Coordinates of C-alpha atoms and ligand atoms in Angstrom, one line a residue:
X28 CA 94.2 113.4 134.3
X29 CA 96.2 115.8 136.5
X30 CA 96.3 119.3 135.3
X31 CA 100.0 120.0 134.4
X32 CA 100.6 123.2 136.4
X33 CA 104.0 124.4 137.7
X34 CA 105.1 124.4 141.3
X35 CA 104.9 128.1 141.3
X36 CA 101.2 128.1 140.1
X37 CA 100.4 125.5 142.7
X38 CA 101.9 127.6 145.5
X39 CA 100.2 130.8 144.4
X40 CA 96.9 128.9 144.4
X41 CA 97.7 127.7 147.9
X42 CA 98.3 131.3 148.9
X43 CA 94.8 132.3 147.6
X44 CA 93.0 129.1 148.6
X45 CA 91.8 127.8 152.0
X46 CA 95.4 126.9 153.0
X47 CA 96.3 130.6 152.8
X48 CA 100.0 129.8 153.0
X49 CA 102.0 132.9 153.8
X50 CA 104.4 134.4 151.2
X51 CA 107.5 133.4 153.3
X52 CA 106.4 129.8 153.3
X53 CA 105.8 129.9 149.5
X54 CA 109.3 131.3 149.1
X55 CA 110.8 128.7 151.4
X56 CA 109.3 125.8 149.4
X57 CA 110.4 127.3 146.0
X58 CA 114.0 127.8 147.4
X59 CA 114.1 124.2 148.6
X60 CA 112.7 122.9 145.3
X61 CA 115.4 124.9 143.4
X62 CA 118.1 123.5 145.7
X63 CA 116.8 120.0 145.0
X64 CA 117.3 120.7 141.3
X65 CA 120.9 121.6 142.0
X66 CA 121.3 118.4 144.1
X67 CA 119.8 116.4 141.3
X68 CA 122.4 117.8 138.8
X69 CA 125.2 116.7 141.2
X70 CA 123.6 113.3 141.9
X71 CA 123.2 112.6 138.1
X72 CA 126.9 113.3 137.4
X73 CA 127.8 110.0 139.0
X74 CA 131.2 108.8 138.1
X75 CA 131.6 111.6 135.5
X76 CA 131.9 114.2 138.3
X77 CA 134.0 114.2 141.5
X78 CA 130.9 113.3 143.5
X79 CA 131.1 109.6 144.4
X80 CA 132.8 108.0 147.3
X81 CA 133.4 109.2 150.8
X82 CA 134.2 112.7 152.0
X83 CA 136.7 111.4 154.6
X84 CA 134.6 112.7 157.5
X85 CA 131.8 111.5 159.9
X86 CA 128.5 113.1 160.7
X87 CA 126.9 113.5 164.2
X88 CA 125.5 109.9 163.9
X89 CA 129.1 108.6 163.6
X90 CA 128.3 107.6 160.0
X91 CA 130.9 108.1 157.2
X92 CA 129.8 111.0 155.1
X93 CA 129.6 110.5 151.4
X94 CA 130.8 113.4 149.1
X95 CA 127.2 113.9 148.0
X96 CA 126.0 114.1 151.6
X97 CA 128.3 117.1 152.1
X98 CA 127.5 118.7 148.7
X99 CA 123.7 118.3 149.2
X100 CA 124.0 119.8 152.7
X101 CA 126.0 122.8 151.4
X102 CA 123.6 123.4 148.6
X103 CA 120.6 123.6 151.0
X104 CA 122.4 125.8 153.4
X105 CA 123.6 128.3 150.8
X106 CA 120.3 128.4 149.0
X107 CA 118.3 129.1 152.2
X108 CA 120.5 131.5 154.1
X109 CA 119.9 134.8 152.4
X110 CA 116.1 134.8 151.5
X111 CA 114.8 136.2 154.8
X112 CA 112.3 133.2 155.2
X113 CA 114.3 131.2 157.8
X114 CA 115.5 131.8 161.3
X115 CA 117.6 128.6 161.3
X116 CA 118.3 125.2 159.8
X117 CA 119.1 121.7 161.2
X118 CA 120.5 118.9 159.2
X119 CA 121.4 115.2 159.7
X120 CA 124.9 116.2 158.6
X121 CA 125.4 119.0 161.2
X122 CA 125.9 118.5 165.0
X123 CA 124.0 121.6 165.9
X124 CA 121.5 123.9 164.2
X125 CA 122.7 126.6 161.8
X126 CA 121.3 130.1 162.5
X127 CA 120.9 132.4 159.6
X128 CA 123.9 134.8 159.7
X129 CA 123.2 138.2 161.1
X130 CA 124.0 139.9 157.7
X131 CA 120.8 138.4 156.4
X132 CA 117.2 139.1 157.6
X133 CA 115.8 136.5 159.9
X134 CA 112.5 134.8 158.9
X135 CA 109.6 133.0 160.5
X136 CA 110.5 129.4 159.7
X137 CA 112.8 126.6 160.8
X138 CA 113.9 124.1 158.1
X139 CA 115.1 120.6 159.0
X140 CA 116.5 118.2 156.4
X141 CA 118.2 115.0 155.7
X142 CA 120.1 116.4 152.6
X143 CA 120.7 113.0 151.0
X144 CA 118.9 110.0 152.5
X145 CA 120.0 106.5 151.4
X146 CA 123.6 107.4 151.0
X147 CA 124.6 103.7 150.9
X148 CA 122.9 103.6 147.5
X149 CA 124.8 106.4 145.9
X150 CA 127.7 104.5 144.5
X151 CA 125.5 101.7 143.2
X152 CA 123.1 104.0 141.3
X153 CA 120.0 103.2 143.3
X154 CA 117.4 105.9 144.1
X155 CA 118.2 108.4 146.9
X156 CA 116.5 111.5 148.1
X157 CA 116.3 114.7 150.1
X158 CA 113.8 114.9 153.0
X159 CA 112.7 118.2 154.5
X160 CA 110.4 119.5 157.3
X161 CA 109.2 123.0 158.1
X162 CA 108.3 124.4 161.5
X163 CA 107.4 127.9 162.7
X164 CA 109.9 129.8 164.8
X165 CA 108.8 131.9 167.8
X166 CA 109.0 135.5 166.5
X167 CA 112.0 137.4 167.8
X168 CA 113.3 134.5 170.0
X169 CA 116.9 133.5 169.8
X170 CA 117.3 130.4 167.6
X171 CA 118.8 127.4 169.5
X172 CA 118.7 123.6 169.1
X173 CA 115.7 123.7 171.5
X174 CA 113.8 125.9 169.0
X175 CA 113.5 122.9 166.7
X176 CA 112.2 120.5 169.4
X177 CA 108.6 120.6 168.3
X178 CA 106.3 117.6 167.8
X179 CA 105.5 116.6 164.2
X180 CA 102.0 118.0 164.5
X181 CA 103.6 121.4 164.5
X182 CA 104.9 121.0 161.0
X183 CA 103.5 123.5 158.5
X184 CA 105.0 121.8 155.4
X185 CA 107.1 118.7 154.6
X186 CA 108.3 116.9 151.6
X187 CA 111.0 115.0 149.8
X188 CA 112.7 114.9 146.4
X189 CA 113.5 111.4 145.1
X190 CA 116.4 111.2 142.6
X191 CA 115.5 108.1 140.6
X192 CA 114.4 107.3 137.1
X193 CA 112.4 110.5 137.4
X194 CA 113.3 113.4 139.7
X195 CA 110.1 113.9 141.7
X196 CA 109.2 116.4 144.4
X197 CA 106.5 115.3 146.8
X198 CA 105.0 118.0 149.0
X199 CA 102.3 118.7 151.6
X200 CA 101.3 122.1 153.1
X201 CA 98.7 120.4 155.2
X202 CA 96.1 120.1 152.4
X203 CA 96.8 116.7 150.9
X204 CA 99.9 115.5 149.0
X205 CA 101.0 116.6 145.6
X206 CA 103.8 115.4 143.3
X207 CA 105.9 117.3 140.8
X208 CA 108.2 115.8 138.2
X209 CA 111.2 117.7 137.0
X210 CA 110.9 118.7 133.3
X211 CA 114.6 118.8 132.5
X212 CA 114.0 120.5 129.1
X213 CA 112.3 123.5 130.8
X214 CA 114.1 123.1 134.2
X215 CA 110.8 123.3 136.0
X216 CA 108.7 121.3 138.4
X217 CA 105.4 120.1 136.7
X218 CA 102.5 118.7 138.7
X219 CA 102.0 115.0 137.9
X220 CA 99.8 114.0 140.9
X221 CA 97.3 116.4 142.5
X222 CA 95.7 114.1 145.2
X223 CA 98.0 111.3 146.4
X224 CA 96.1 108.7 148.4
X225 CA 97.5 105.5 150.0
X226 CA 95.2 102.4 149.8
X227 CA 94.1 101.4 153.3
X228 CA 95.1 97.7 152.6
X229 CA 98.1 96.3 151.0
X230 CA 100.0 93.0 150.1
X231 CA 103.5 94.5 150.2
X232 CA 105.7 95.0 153.2
X233 CA 109.1 96.7 153.4
X234 CA 111.5 95.7 156.2
X235 CA 115.2 94.7 156.4
X236 CA 114.7 90.9 156.8
X237 CA 118.3 90.4 157.8
X238 CA 117.4 91.8 161.2
X239 CA 114.6 89.3 161.9
X240 CA 116.4 87.5 164.8
X241 CA 116.7 90.9 166.6
X242 CA 113.1 92.0 166.3
X243 CA 110.6 92.3 169.2
X244 CA 107.8 89.6 169.2
X245 CA 105.0 91.8 167.7
X246 CA 107.1 92.6 164.6
X247 CA 108.1 88.9 164.3
X248 CA 104.4 87.9 164.6
X249 CA 103.3 90.4 161.9
X250 CA 106.0 89.4 159.4
X251 CA 105.6 85.7 160.1
X252 CA 101.8 86.1 159.3
X253 CA 102.7 87.9 156.0
X254 CA 105.2 85.1 155.1
X255 CA 102.5 82.5 155.8
X256 CA 100.6 83.8 152.9
X257 CA 97.2 82.4 151.7
X258 CA 97.4 79.4 154.0
X259 CA 98.2 81.6 157.0
X260 CA 96.0 83.8 159.3
X261 CA 96.1 86.7 156.7
X262 CA 94.5 84.5 154.0
X263 CA 96.6 86.3 151.3
X264 CA 100.1 86.2 149.8
X265 CA 102.4 89.2 150.5
X266 CA 105.3 90.6 148.4
X267 CA 108.4 92.2 149.9
X268 CA 110.5 95.2 148.9
X269 CA 113.5 96.8 150.7
X270 CA 115.4 99.5 148.8
X271 CA 117.4 100.7 151.9
X272 CA 116.5 104.2 150.9
X273 CA 113.6 105.5 153.0
X274 CA 112.6 108.1 150.3
X275 CA 112.3 105.4 147.6
X276 CA 110.4 103.0 149.9
X277 CA 108.0 105.7 151.0
X278 CA 107.6 106.9 147.4
X279 CA 106.5 103.4 146.4
X280 CA 104.0 103.4 149.3
X281 CA 102.6 106.8 148.4
X282 CA 102.3 105.6 144.8
X283 CA 100.7 102.1 145.3
X284 CA 100.4 101.4 149.1
X285 CA 102.4 99.2 151.4
X286 CA 103.8 99.2 154.9
X287 CA 107.4 100.3 155.8
X288 CA 108.9 99.2 159.0
X289 CA 112.2 100.1 160.7
X290 CA 111.4 98.8 164.2
X291 CA 113.4 98.8 167.5
X292 CA 115.7 95.8 167.6
X293 CA 118.0 94.3 170.2
X294 CA 121.2 95.0 168.3
X295 CA 121.3 98.4 170.1
X296 CA 118.6 98.1 172.8
X297 CA 119.1 101.6 174.1
X298 CA 118.2 103.1 170.7
X299 CA 114.4 103.3 170.0
X300 CA 115.2 102.7 166.3
X301 CA 117.6 103.6 163.5
X302 CA 115.7 106.4 161.7
X303 CA 115.7 110.0 162.9
X304 CA 112.5 111.6 164.3
X305 CA 113.0 115.3 163.3
X306 CA 114.0 115.1 159.6
X307 CA 113.0 111.6 158.5
X308 CA 110.1 110.1 160.5
X309 CA 108.1 113.4 161.2
X310 CA 108.1 114.7 157.6
X311 CA 107.4 111.2 156.2
X312 CA 104.7 110.8 158.8
X313 CA 103.1 114.1 157.8
X314 CA 103.1 113.1 154.1
X315 CA 101.7 109.6 154.8
X316 CA 98.9 110.9 157.1
X317 CA 98.0 113.6 154.6
X318 CA 97.7 110.9 152.0
X319 CA 95.3 108.8 154.2
X320 CA 97.9 106.5 155.7
X321 CA 99.2 106.1 159.3
X322 CA 102.6 106.4 161.0
X323 CA 103.4 105.1 164.5
X324 CA 106.5 104.1 166.5
X325 CA 104.7 100.8 167.1
X326 CA 102.7 102.2 170.0
X327 CA 102.1 106.0 169.5
X328 CA 101.4 108.3 166.6
X329 CA 104.9 109.5 165.5
X330 CA 103.8 113.1 165.0
X331 CA 102.6 113.3 168.6
X332 CA 106.0 112.4 170.1
X333 CA 107.7 115.3 172.0
X334 CA 111.3 115.5 170.8
X335 CA 114.0 115.9 173.4
X336 CA 117.1 115.9 171.1
X337 CA 117.7 117.2 167.6
X338 CA 119.1 113.9 166.3
X339 CA 117.0 111.5 168.3
X340 CA 116.0 108.3 166.7
X341 CA 112.6 106.6 166.6
X342 CA 111.0 103.2 165.5
X343 CA 109.0 103.7 162.4
X344 CA 105.9 101.8 161.1
X345 CA 104.1 103.7 158.3
X346 CA 102.0 103.3 155.3
X347 CA 98.6 101.6 154.5
X348 CA 96.3 102.5 157.5
X349 CA 94.9 99.1 158.2
X350 CA 98.3 97.4 158.2
X351 CA 99.9 100.0 160.5
X352 CA 96.9 99.7 162.9
X353 CA 97.4 95.9 162.9
X354 CA 101.1 96.2 163.8
X355 CA 100.4 98.8 166.4
X356 CA 97.6 96.6 167.9
X357 CA 100.2 93.7 168.1
X358 CA 102.6 96.0 170.0
X359 CA 99.8 97.1 172.4
X360 CA 98.7 93.4 173.0
X361 CA 102.3 92.6 173.9
X362 CA 102.6 95.3 176.6
Ligands
P6P3 P1 119.6 99.4 156.6 C1 119.5 105.0 154.9 O1 120.7 104.9 155.5 C2 118.4 104.9 156.0 O2 118.6 105.9 156.9 C3 117.0 104.9 155.4 O3 116.9 105.7 154.2 C4 116.8 103.4 155.1 O4 115.4 103.1 155.1 C5 117.6 102.7 156.2 O5 118.6 103.6 156.6 C6 118.2 101.4 155.7 O6 118.8 100.8 156.8 O7 119.9 99.0 158.0 O8 118.6 98.5 155.9 O9 120.8 99.7 155.7

């Protein structure tokens, strides 16, 4: 039974323990967690608040912004500007990075986030979430977009908050993965999982099957084998899930195993994939690896990719280690 400690107690223990997380990083995580509580309040208003529908604008990806995308982004910016823990922030919803205003002290960290992932699910009341990634900033250097272009292995913390039947914060500071559930009566985050582990094998895959005709052969081969079930080469039946909200699909995988795939496809051959490296694939890759899983782009470990642009996309294959290794092997055989 997991000991029901608060997020604050966990972070204080991480300051004292082997992780020795610095005070500024502890403050950063507490500020992000508090911002996620405010986002949850807005998300949970639904049709009762003026939070549904579109904001009448587009983001850097050319995607129509939902009102909650903009609200969540503003909550994270306002919460993190003044604390002295950050040098700058980057968001899916902003073309360029946002430097901490000169009126506030500059900190040691860079925060990247997808403020509300899964926006297409907002109006239909399906789980959505906030994803965040933390990098170190080079002391004293000017903060530019280039400051953020560090590989996923440079992350010092990562996490997400899933706004679903429960509001759950999932976090790693590089010493495993822990989960906190929001106790709405106290308004505090209470630890509910202290050692998240992904089973190395699974019978559940997550992919948008409507794109099947556009996939590369290794992906088609892998999914065809899953669909062949007991009578096929895998010798077992598989189940499929696709929530179209990465946070919800990854949360299921961290909870019971599985493989999640958003591969390259020929609809937009010049794009390596749909998902974004810096604030979706890298933080989720960090969490999955810390929980004993794996995360590749089909060929390489996602966290070892050297970013060249703040909003660059990447193909994603992540989850149960043995399944990810199988898909990656199929890609290597096809080279
Ligand atoms: P599709 C949400 O828009 C997102 O970025 C991820 O959260 C999700 O996994 C994926 O896109 C869903 O994409 O093409 O199935 O709608």
